[in-house]
Coordinates of C-alpha atoms and ligand atoms in Angstrom, one line a residue:
X118 CA -1.1 24.0 -14.3
X119 CA -3.3 22.1 -11.7
X120 CA -1.2 21.1 -8.6
X121 CA -2.4 18.9 -5.9
X122 CA -1.3 18.2 -2.1
X123 CA -3.5 15.2 -1.2
X124 CA -1.8 14.9 1.9
X125 CA -0.9 17.2 4.8
X126 CA -1.5 18.1 8.2
X127 CA -2.9 21.8 8.4
X128 CA -3.6 21.6 11.9
X129 CA -0.5 20.5 13.4
X130 CA 0.8 22.9 16.0
X131 CA 4.1 23.8 13.5
X132 CA 1.3 26.0 11.0
X133 CA -0.4 27.7 13.4
X134 CA -1.0 31.2 12.6
X135 CA 0.9 30.8 9.1
X136 CA -2.4 29.1 7.1
X137 CA -3.1 32.2 5.4
X138 CA 0.4 32.7 3.8
X139 CA 0.8 28.9 3.2
X140 CA -2.4 28.6 1.3
X141 CA -1.8 32.2 -0.8
X142 CA 2.0 30.5 -1.3
X143 CA 0.5 27.6 -2.6
X144 CA -2.2 29.4 -4.8
X145 CA 0.6 31.2 -6.5
X146 CA 2.4 27.7 -7.4
X147 CA -0.5 26.4 -9.1
X148 CA -1.7 24.0 -6.2
X149 CA -6.1 24.2 -6.4
X150 CA -6.2 21.4 -3.6
X151 CA -5.2 20.6 -0.3
X152 CA -6.3 17.6 2.0
X153 CA -5.8 18.1 5.7
X154 CA -5.3 14.9 7.4
X155 CA -6.7 14.8 11.1
X156 CA -4.7 12.7 13.7
X157 CA -7.0 13.1 16.7
X158 CA -10.5 14.4 17.6
X159 CA -8.9 17.9 18.0
X160 CA -7.5 18.1 14.5
X161 CA -10.6 16.6 13.3
X162 CA -12.5 19.4 14.6
X163 CA -9.9 22.2 13.1
X164 CA -9.3 20.7 9.9
X165 CA -13.5 20.7 9.3
X166 CA -12.9 24.5 10.4
X167 CA -10.2 24.9 7.9
X168 CA -12.2 23.6 5.5
X169 CA -15.2 26.0 6.2
X170 CA -12.6 28.9 6.3
X171 CA -11.0 28.1 2.8
X172 CA -13.6 26.8 0.8
X173 CA -12.7 24.7 -2.9
X174 CA -9.1 24.6 -1.6
X175 CA -8.7 22.9 1.5
X176 CA -10.9 19.5 1.8
X177 CA -10.6 17.6 4.8
X178 CA -9.4 13.9 5.7
X179 CA -10.6 12.6 9.1
X180 CA -9.7 10.1 11.6
X181 CA -7.1 8.8 14.3
X182 CA -3.4 8.1 13.3
X183 CA -2.0 4.9 15.2
X184 CA 0.8 6.7 16.9
X185 CA -2.0 8.8 18.5
X186 CA -3.3 5.9 19.7
X187 CA -2.2 5.9 23.0
X188 CA -2.2 9.1 24.3
X189 CA -5.7 10.0 23.3
X190 CA -8.8 9.8 26.0
X191 CA -10.9 6.9 26.9
X192 CA -13.6 8.0 24.6
X193 CA -12.0 10.2 22.2
X194 CA -12.5 7.1 19.7
X195 CA -16.3 7.1 19.8
X196 CA -15.9 10.8 20.2
X197 CA -13.9 11.3 16.9
X198 CA -16.5 8.4 15.3
X199 CA -19.5 10.7 16.6
X200 CA -17.7 13.5 15.2
X201 CA -16.9 12.5 12.0
X202 CA -20.7 11.4 11.5
X203 CA -21.7 14.1 12.5
X204 CA -19.8 16.3 9.3
X205 CA -20.1 13.2 6.9
X206 CA -21.2 15.4 4.1
X207 CA -17.9 17.8 4.1
X208 CA -15.6 14.9 4.8
X209 CA -13.6 13.9 1.9
X210 CA -11.9 10.9 3.0
X211 CA -11.1 8.8 6.4
X212 CA -7.6 9.6 7.2
X213 CA -5.0 9.3 8.1
X214 CA -5.3 5.9 9.8
X215 CA -3.4 2.5 10.0
X216 CA -0.6 0.5 11.4
X217 CA 3.0 1.6 12.7
X218 CA 5.4 -1.3 13.4
X219 CA 7.6 1.2 14.9
X220 CA 5.3 1.1 17.9
X221 CA 4.5 -2.4 18.7
X222 CA 4.1 -1.9 22.1
X223 CA 0.5 -0.5 21.2
X224 CA 0.1 -2.8 18.5
X225 CA -3.4 -4.0 20.0
X226 CA -4.7 -0.8 20.4
X227 CA -3.2 0.5 16.9
X228 CA -5.3 -2.7 15.3
X229 CA -8.5 -1.6 17.1
X230 CA -8.5 1.4 16.0
X231 CA -7.7 0.5 12.4
X232 CA -10.2 -2.0 12.5
X233 CA -13.1 0.8 13.6
X234 CA -12.0 3.3 11.1
X235 CA -12.2 1.0 7.9
X236 CA -15.8 -0.2 9.5
X237 CA -16.6 3.9 9.9
X238 CA -15.0 4.3 5.9
X239 CA -17.1 1.5 5.3
X240 CA -20.5 3.2 6.5
X241 CA -19.8 6.2 5.1
X242 CA -18.6 5.0 1.7
X243 CA -15.3 6.8 2.0
X244 CA -12.1 6.8 0.4
X245 CA -9.2 6.1 3.0
X246 CA -5.5 7.5 3.3
X247 CA -3.0 5.2 5.3
X248 CA 0.1 4.8 7.0
X249 CA 1.8 1.9 6.8
X250 CA 5.3 2.2 8.1
X251 CA 6.6 -1.1 7.9
X252 CA 3.3 -3.1 7.9
X253 CA 2.3 -2.4 4.0
X254 CA 2.1 -6.0 3.4
X255 CA 0.0 -6.8 6.1
X256 CA -2.2 -3.7 5.2
X257 CA -2.6 -4.5 1.6
X258 CA -2.9 -8.5 2.4
X259 CA -6.1 -7.2 5.2
X260 CA -7.9 -4.8 3.3
X261 CA -9.7 -6.8 0.5
X262 CA -11.8 -8.3 3.5
X263 CA -13.2 -4.8 4.2
X264 CA -15.7 -3.3 1.9
X265 CA -13.4 0.0 0.9
X266 CA -13.2 0.9 -2.6
X267 CA -10.8 3.5 -2.7
X268 CA -7.4 3.3 -1.2
X269 CA -4.7 5.4 -0.9
X270 CA -1.2 4.5 0.5
X271 CA 0.6 7.5 1.8
X272 CA 4.3 8.1 0.9
X273 CA 4.6 4.1 -0.3
X274 CA 8.2 3.1 0.2
X275 CA 8.5 -0.5 0.4
X276 CA 8.4 -3.6 -0.3
X277 CA 8.0 -3.7 -4.1
X278 CA 6.0 -6.9 -4.4
X279 CA 3.3 -4.9 -2.1
X280 CA 3.2 -2.5 -4.6
X281 CA 2.6 -4.8 -7.4
X282 CA -0.5 -5.9 -5.2
X283 CA -1.4 -2.5 -4.4
X284 CA -1.9 -1.5 -7.9
X285 CA -3.5 -4.9 -9.1
X286 CA -6.5 -3.8 -6.6
X287 CA -6.6 -0.4 -7.9
X288 CA -5.4 1.3 -5.0
X289 CA -3.2 4.8 -5.5
X290 CA 0.0 5.7 -3.7
X291 CA 1.2 9.3 -2.8
X292 CA 4.5 10.7 -2.8
X293 CA 6.0 13.8 -1.9
X294 CA 9.5 15.8 -1.6
X295 CA 11.9 12.5 -1.3
X296 CA 11.3 11.8 -4.8
X297 CA 13.9 14.5 -5.7
X298 CA 16.6 12.4 -3.7
X299 CA 15.6 9.3 -2.5
X300 CA 16.7 6.3 -4.8
X301 CA 14.1 3.7 -2.9
X302 CA 11.0 6.4 -3.7
X303 CA 12.0 7.1 -7.3
X304 CA 12.4 3.5 -8.0
X305 CA 8.5 3.1 -6.5
X306 CA 7.3 5.9 -8.8
X307 CA 9.3 4.6 -12.1
X308 CA 7.3 1.1 -11.5
X309 CA 4.0 2.3 -10.5
X310 CA 1.9 3.5 -13.3
X311 CA 1.2 7.5 -13.6
X312 CA -2.6 6.8 -12.9
X313 CA -2.3 5.2 -9.5
X314 CA 0.4 8.1 -8.2
X315 CA -0.7 11.5 -6.5
X316 CA 1.3 13.7 -5.0
X317 CA 1.9 15.0 -1.0
X318 CA 4.0 17.0 1.2
X319 CA 3.1 15.6 4.4
X320 CA 3.7 18.7 6.0
X321 CA 4.9 19.9 8.5
X322 CA 7.0 17.0 8.0
X323 CA 10.7 18.3 7.5
X324 CA 13.1 17.6 4.5
X325 CA 16.5 18.0 5.7
X326 CA 18.0 17.6 2.1
X327 CA 18.5 20.0 -1.0
X328 CA 16.8 21.8 -1.9
X329 CA 14.3 21.7 1.2
X330 CA 17.2 22.2 3.6
X331 CA 14.7 22.1 7.1
X332 CA 12.6 24.9 6.3
X333 CA 9.2 24.6 7.4
X334 CA 7.5 22.7 4.7
X335 CA 4.8 24.2 2.5
X336 CA 2.2 22.8 -0.1
X337 CA 3.9 25.1 -2.8
X338 CA 6.8 22.1 -2.9
X339 CA 4.6 20.0 -5.2
X340 CA 6.0 21.9 -8.2
X341 CA 9.2 20.2 -7.4
X342 CA 7.5 16.8 -6.7
X343 CA 5.9 16.7 -9.9
X344 CA 8.6 18.3 -12.1
X345 CA 10.8 14.8 -10.5
X346 CA 7.7 12.4 -11.5
X347 CA 7.5 13.9 -14.9
X348 CA 11.2 13.5 -15.4
X349 CA 11.3 9.7 -14.0
X350 CA 8.1 9.1 -16.2
X351 CA 9.5 11.0 -19.5
X352 CA 6.6 13.3 -19.7
X353 CA 6.0 16.9 -20.0
X354 CA 5.5 18.1 -16.3
X355 CA 2.3 19.8 -17.5
X356 CA 0.9 16.4 -18.7
X357 CA 1.8 14.5 -15.6
X358 CA 0.3 17.3 -13.6
X359 CA -2.9 17.0 -15.5
X360 CA -3.1 13.3 -15.2
X361 CA -2.2 13.4 -11.1
X362 CA -5.4 15.9 -11.1
X363 CA -7.2 13.3 -12.7
X364 CA -6.2 10.6 -10.3
X365 CA -7.2 13.3 -7.6
X366 CA -10.6 14.3 -8.9
X367 CA -11.5 10.3 -9.5
X368 CA -10.3 9.1 -5.9
X369 CA -11.8 11.9 -4.0
X370 CA -14.7 12.9 -5.9
X371 CA -14.0 16.4 -6.0
X372 CA -14.3 18.6 -9.2
X373 CA -10.9 21.1 -9.6
X374 CA -11.1 24.3 -10.8
X375 CA -10.1 23.8 -14.5
Ligands
ZN147 ZN1 0.7 12.2 7.1

């Protein structure tokens, strides 16, 4: 079975010193690809280094997370853009980028950085991986004004009206461990076609519910996630995993091992 973690943050502090064992554990669970999402310049640099160290399994998505726009240095947006341009042949997507309505005090900065990241994706013809807490409607409405062809709305949770629009536009969503216990996420998975769904852990985000129990999140959790999706879609686990792997290949333009 070929499993994929399309959204994880391997360069976050919580994973420092654990990468070897995480990747070994992921491989043992059948995970064949991890997309490590950067959140600022430092994690962009580290994600590129990880992709070089673990070829054909770790792939970098580079960008600036909306939570970081207030703490980054004065020139960091431009420095990050320059870094991404200099590594354009290795980068597989622009992410994690987006808007978060919990941080309204930095709304102007968020929209400015998001706009720059979307223009960078246009320029490099790369897919985008989007964080849209409380802003999914707004983002789904604004994206058609950019020439970004491939869009992934990570951890899609609500509203279902935006899900319908997103699917109509050919966007993808990722879902992770909450699909095993959250009624809202299960409803999203039920409504979205399997051809638009990919899997994620968003690690090191921690899940406190069973069976995760607050442990350090590992990409090997993807197996549980796929089992839950398969059950909701009334598919064999193998069949769901295959379709999700195919979605991954189509979205990122990465050929997975057979
Ligand atoms: Zn994330």
